[in-house]
Amino acid sequence: MDKRYPLPPFNYETAVEKVQLAEDAWNSQDPQRIAQAYTIDTEWRNRSQFVNGRAEVIKFLSRKWERELNYKLRKELWAFTDNRIAVRFEYEYQDLSGNWFRAYGNENWEFNEDGLMAKRYASINDVPITEADRKL
């Protein structure tokens, strides 16, 4: 069985590290790499979509970055306890028509004993921005 360090239970330092590792992985825009951080049977709610298992995660992320170009993400630790972490995040992207957006959201994560994310629940809102308004 693969282990993804740091492992729960989390303290402040290991929770911050876990969040930074997630940010780095998502900014790679590599669905295969990202999916390895999740359990085989991971459960997601992403906006109004439900994604189950690594294979669906890979398909979901591949489709995401076909539509969301010039993607850049920042995550921030919000809270943690035992095997759970909550984050706030924002990311910017450009759609296929060249319009820019900033997405704001919150995620709740639950990890198994091997440090793999078993559950990910994300609430996300998009705001249109101009290219001059970009921060990331």
PDB file of C-alpha atoms in Angstrom:
ATOM      1  CA  MET A   1       0.000   0.000   0.000  1.00  0.00           C
ATOM      2  CA  ASP A   2       1.274   3.457  -0.916  1.00  0.00           C
ATOM      3  CA  LYS A   3       1.702   6.019   1.822  1.00  0.00           C
ATOM      4  CA  ARG A   4       1.428   9.773   1.249  1.00  0.00           C
ATOM      5  CA  TYR A   5       3.332  11.699   3.866  1.00  0.00           C
ATOM      6  CA  PRO A   6       2.678  13.483   6.066  1.00  0.00           C
ATOM      7  CA  LEU A   7       0.295  11.037   7.702  1.00  0.00           C
ATOM      8  CA  PRO A   8      -2.546  11.784  10.101  1.00  0.00           C
ATOM      9  CA  PRO A   9      -3.071  12.704  12.827  1.00  0.00           C
ATOM     10  CA  PHE A  10      -2.057  16.173  11.663  1.00  0.00           C
ATOM     11  CA  ASN A  11      -0.472  18.968  13.641  1.00  0.00           C
ATOM     12  CA  TYR A  12      -0.148  22.537  12.380  1.00  0.00           C
ATOM     13  CA  GLU A  13       3.124  21.922  10.527  1.00  0.00           C
ATOM     14  CA  THR A  14       2.023  18.681   8.855  1.00  0.00           C
ATOM     15  CA  ALA A  15      -1.364  20.153   7.887  1.00  0.00           C
ATOM     16  CA  VAL A  16       0.356  23.148   6.249  1.00  0.00           C
ATOM     17  CA  GLU A  17       2.711  20.742   4.461  1.00  0.00           C
ATOM     18  CA  LYS A  18      -0.211  18.627   3.194  1.00  0.00           C
ATOM     19  CA  VAL A  19      -1.940  21.748   1.836  1.00  0.00           C
ATOM     20  CA  GLN A  20       1.243  22.906   0.064  1.00  0.00           C
ATOM     21  CA  LEU A  21       1.739  19.462  -1.487  1.00  0.00           C
ATOM     22  CA  ALA A  22      -1.835  19.571  -2.803  1.00  0.00           C
ATOM     23  CA  GLU A  23      -1.342  23.074  -4.226  1.00  0.00           C
ATOM     24  CA  ASP A  24       1.866  22.030  -5.960  1.00  0.00           C
ATOM     25  CA  ALA A  25       0.270  18.900  -7.413  1.00  0.00           C
ATOM     26  CA  TRP A  26      -2.801  20.711  -8.759  1.00  0.00           C
ATOM     27  CA  ASN A  27      -0.620  23.444 -10.295  1.00  0.00           C
ATOM     28  CA  SER A  28       1.217  20.716 -12.209  1.00  0.00           C
ATOM     29  CA  GLN A  29      -2.073  20.061 -14.051  1.00  0.00           C
ATOM     30  CA  ASP A  30      -1.024  16.399 -14.276  1.00  0.00           C
ATOM     31  CA  PRO A  31      -4.158  14.300 -13.575  1.00  0.00           C
ATOM     32  CA  GLN A  32      -2.174  11.057 -13.187  1.00  0.00           C
ATOM     33  CA  ARG A  33       0.153  12.606 -10.593  1.00  0.00           C
ATOM     34  CA  ILE A  34      -2.707  14.247  -8.713  1.00  0.00           C
ATOM     35  CA  ALA A  35      -4.842  11.080  -8.629  1.00  0.00           C
ATOM     36  CA  GLN A  36      -2.097   9.186  -6.780  1.00  0.00           C
ATOM     37  CA  ALA A  37      -2.792  11.285  -3.675  1.00  0.00           C
ATOM     38  CA  TYR A  38      -6.340   9.859  -3.438  1.00  0.00           C
ATOM     39  CA  THR A  39      -7.634   6.462  -2.381  1.00  0.00           C
ATOM     40  CA  ILE A  40      -8.684   4.076  -5.164  1.00  0.00           C
ATOM     41  CA  ASP A  41     -12.316   4.584  -4.094  1.00  0.00           C
ATOM     42  CA  THR A  42     -12.092   8.309  -3.268  1.00  0.00           C
ATOM     43  CA  GLU A  43     -15.354  10.250  -3.060  1.00  0.00           C
ATOM     44  CA  TRP A  44     -15.583  13.815  -4.341  1.00  0.00           C
ATOM     45  CA  ARG A  45     -18.193  16.471  -4.578  1.00  0.00           C
ATOM     46  CA  ASN A  46     -16.882  19.222  -6.816  1.00  0.00           C
ATOM     47  CA  ARG A  47     -19.450  21.994  -7.194  1.00  0.00           C
ATOM     48  CA  SER A  48     -22.536  20.005  -8.261  1.00  0.00           C
ATOM     49  CA  GLN A  49     -20.577  17.062  -9.667  1.00  0.00           C
ATOM     50  CA  PHE A  50     -19.915  13.779  -7.912  1.00  0.00           C
ATOM     51  CA  VAL A  51     -16.700  11.941  -8.764  1.00  0.00           C
ATOM     52  CA  ASN A  52     -15.929   8.452  -7.453  1.00  0.00           C
ATOM     53  CA  GLY A  53     -12.594   6.666  -7.691  1.00  0.00           C
ATOM     54  CA  ARG A  54      -9.196   7.517  -9.139  1.00  0.00           C
ATOM     55  CA  ALA A  55     -10.198   6.698 -12.720  1.00  0.00           C
ATOM     56  CA  GLU A  56     -13.028   9.255 -12.572  1.00  0.00           C
ATOM     57  CA  VAL A  57     -10.684  11.778 -10.916  1.00  0.00           C
ATOM     58  CA  ILE A  58      -8.282  11.475 -13.866  1.00  0.00           C
ATOM     59  CA  LYS A  59     -11.117  11.950 -16.383  1.00  0.00           C
ATOM     60  CA  PHE A  60     -12.559  14.865 -14.419  1.00  0.00           C
ATOM     61  CA  LEU A  61      -9.216  16.691 -14.159  1.00  0.00           C
ATOM     62  CA  SER A  62      -8.339  16.028 -17.802  1.00  0.00           C
ATOM     63  CA  ARG A  63     -11.638  17.612 -18.903  1.00  0.00           C
ATOM     64  CA  LYS A  64     -11.154  20.482 -16.440  1.00  0.00           C
ATOM     65  CA  TRP A  65      -7.842  21.585 -17.924  1.00  0.00           C
ATOM     66  CA  GLU A  66      -9.088  21.248 -21.481  1.00  0.00           C
ATOM     67  CA  ARG A  67     -11.528  24.083 -20.608  1.00  0.00           C
ATOM     68  CA  GLU A  68      -9.595  26.018 -17.938  1.00  0.00           C
ATOM     69  CA  LEU A  69      -6.437  27.426 -19.527  1.00  0.00           C
ATOM     70  CA  ASN A  70      -3.546  29.270 -17.837  1.00  0.00           C
ATOM     71  CA  TYR A  71      -4.677  27.775 -14.511  1.00  0.00           C
ATOM     72  CA  LYS A  72      -2.960  28.981 -11.330  1.00  0.00           C
ATOM     73  CA  LEU A  73      -4.057  27.954  -7.822  1.00  0.00           C
ATOM     74  CA  ARG A  74      -3.351  29.071  -4.248  1.00  0.00           C
ATOM     75  CA  LYS A  75      -4.538  27.074  -1.205  1.00  0.00           C
ATOM     76  CA  GLU A  76      -4.507  28.132   2.443  1.00  0.00           C
ATOM     77  CA  LEU A  77      -5.001  26.009   5.549  1.00  0.00           C
ATOM     78  CA  TRP A  78      -8.230  26.957   7.269  1.00  0.00           C
ATOM     79  CA  ALA A  79      -8.537  24.287   9.995  1.00  0.00           C
ATOM     80  CA  PHE A  80      -7.442  20.744  10.829  1.00  0.00           C
ATOM     81  CA  THR A  81      -8.027  17.922  13.279  1.00  0.00           C
ATOM     82  CA  ASP A  82      -6.880  14.301  13.419  1.00  0.00           C
ATOM     83  CA  ASN A  83      -7.353  13.081   9.813  1.00  0.00           C
ATOM     84  CA  ARG A  84      -9.246  16.073   8.395  1.00  0.00           C
ATOM     85  CA  ILE A  85      -8.152  19.355   6.828  1.00  0.00           C
ATOM     86  CA  ALA A  86     -10.212  22.322   5.633  1.00  0.00           C
ATOM     87  CA  VAL A  87      -8.769  24.786   3.128  1.00  0.00           C
ATOM     88  CA  ARG A  88      -9.810  27.979   1.404  1.00  0.00           C
ATOM     89  CA  PHE A  89      -8.515  28.568  -2.086  1.00  0.00           C
ATOM     90  CA  GLU A  90      -8.610  30.753  -5.120  1.00  0.00           C
ATOM     91  CA  TYR A  91      -7.533  30.073  -8.648  1.00  0.00           C
ATOM     92  CA  GLU A  92      -7.523  31.915 -11.920  1.00  0.00           C
ATOM     93  CA  TYR A  93      -8.060  30.574 -15.389  1.00  0.00           C
ATOM     94  CA  GLN A  94      -8.948  31.593 -18.899  1.00  0.00           C
ATOM     95  CA  ASP A  95     -11.824  29.959 -20.761  1.00  0.00           C
ATOM     96  CA  LEU A  96     -11.707  28.834 -24.389  1.00  0.00           C
ATOM     97  CA  SER A  97     -13.063  32.230 -25.501  1.00  0.00           C
ATOM     98  CA  GLY A  98     -10.231  34.089 -23.759  1.00  0.00           C
ATOM     99  CA  ASN A  99     -12.276  35.347 -20.791  1.00  0.00           C
ATOM    100  CA  TRP A 100     -10.601  35.389 -17.382  1.00  0.00           C
ATOM    101  CA  PHE A 101     -12.124  34.123 -14.131  1.00  0.00           C
ATOM    102  CA  ARG A 102     -11.134  33.842 -10.502  1.00  0.00           C
ATOM    103  CA  ALA A 103     -12.680  30.957  -8.596  1.00  0.00           C
ATOM    104  CA  TYR A 104     -13.061  31.110  -4.814  1.00  0.00           C
ATOM    105  CA  GLY A 105     -13.852  28.126  -2.677  1.00  0.00           C
ATOM    106  CA  ASN A 106     -13.547  25.886   0.332  1.00  0.00           C
ATOM    107  CA  GLU A 107     -12.625  22.223   0.511  1.00  0.00           C
ATOM    108  CA  ASN A 108     -13.039  19.663   3.263  1.00  0.00           C
ATOM    109  CA  TRP A 109     -10.630  16.737   3.100  1.00  0.00           C
ATOM    110  CA  GLU A 110     -10.610  13.401   4.951  1.00  0.00           C
ATOM    111  CA  PHE A 111      -7.564  11.136   4.861  1.00  0.00           C
ATOM    112  CA  ASN A 112      -7.061   7.453   5.569  1.00  0.00           C
ATOM    113  CA  GLU A 113      -4.271   6.182   7.836  1.00  0.00           C
ATOM    114  CA  ASP A 114      -1.880   6.023   4.854  1.00  0.00           C
ATOM    115  CA  GLY A 115      -2.260   9.737   4.156  1.00  0.00           C
ATOM    116  CA  LEU A 116      -4.371   9.234   1.013  1.00  0.00           C
ATOM    117  CA  MET A 117      -7.384  11.498   0.610  1.00  0.00           C
ATOM    118  CA  ALA A 118     -10.556   9.424   0.864  1.00  0.00           C
ATOM    119  CA  LYS A 119     -13.042  12.304   0.646  1.00  0.00           C
ATOM    120  CA  ARG A 120     -12.941  15.735  -0.946  1.00  0.00           C
ATOM    121  CA  TYR A 121     -15.896  18.112  -0.793  1.00  0.00           C
ATOM    122  CA  ALA A 122     -15.464  21.386  -2.695  1.00  0.00           C
ATOM    123  CA  SER A 123     -17.734  24.420  -2.917  1.00  0.00           C
ATOM    124  CA  ILE A 124     -16.601  26.839  -5.622  1.00  0.00           C
ATOM    125  CA  ASN A 125     -17.810  30.144  -7.106  1.00  0.00           C
ATOM    126  CA  ASP A 126     -16.449  31.779 -10.265  1.00  0.00           C
ATOM    127  CA  VAL A 127     -16.152  35.535 -10.726  1.00  0.00           C
ATOM    128  CA  PRO A 128     -15.379  37.088 -14.121  1.00  0.00           C
ATOM    129  CA  ILE A 129     -12.274  39.294 -14.022  1.00  0.00           C
ATOM    130  CA  THR A 130     -10.282  41.287 -16.529  1.00  0.00           C
ATOM    131  CA  GLU A 131      -6.746  40.297 -17.415  1.00  0.00           C
ATOM    132  CA  ALA A 132      -5.581  43.454 -15.582  1.00  0.00           C
ATOM    133  CA  ASP A 133      -7.300  42.175 -12.393  1.00  0.00           C
ATOM    134  CA  ARG A 134      -5.283  38.959 -12.258  1.00  0.00           C
ATOM    135  CA  LYS A 135      -3.407  38.360  -8.992  1.00  0.00           C
ATOM    136  CA  LEU A 136      -1.912  34.881  -9.466  1.00  0.00           C
TER     137      LEU A 136
END
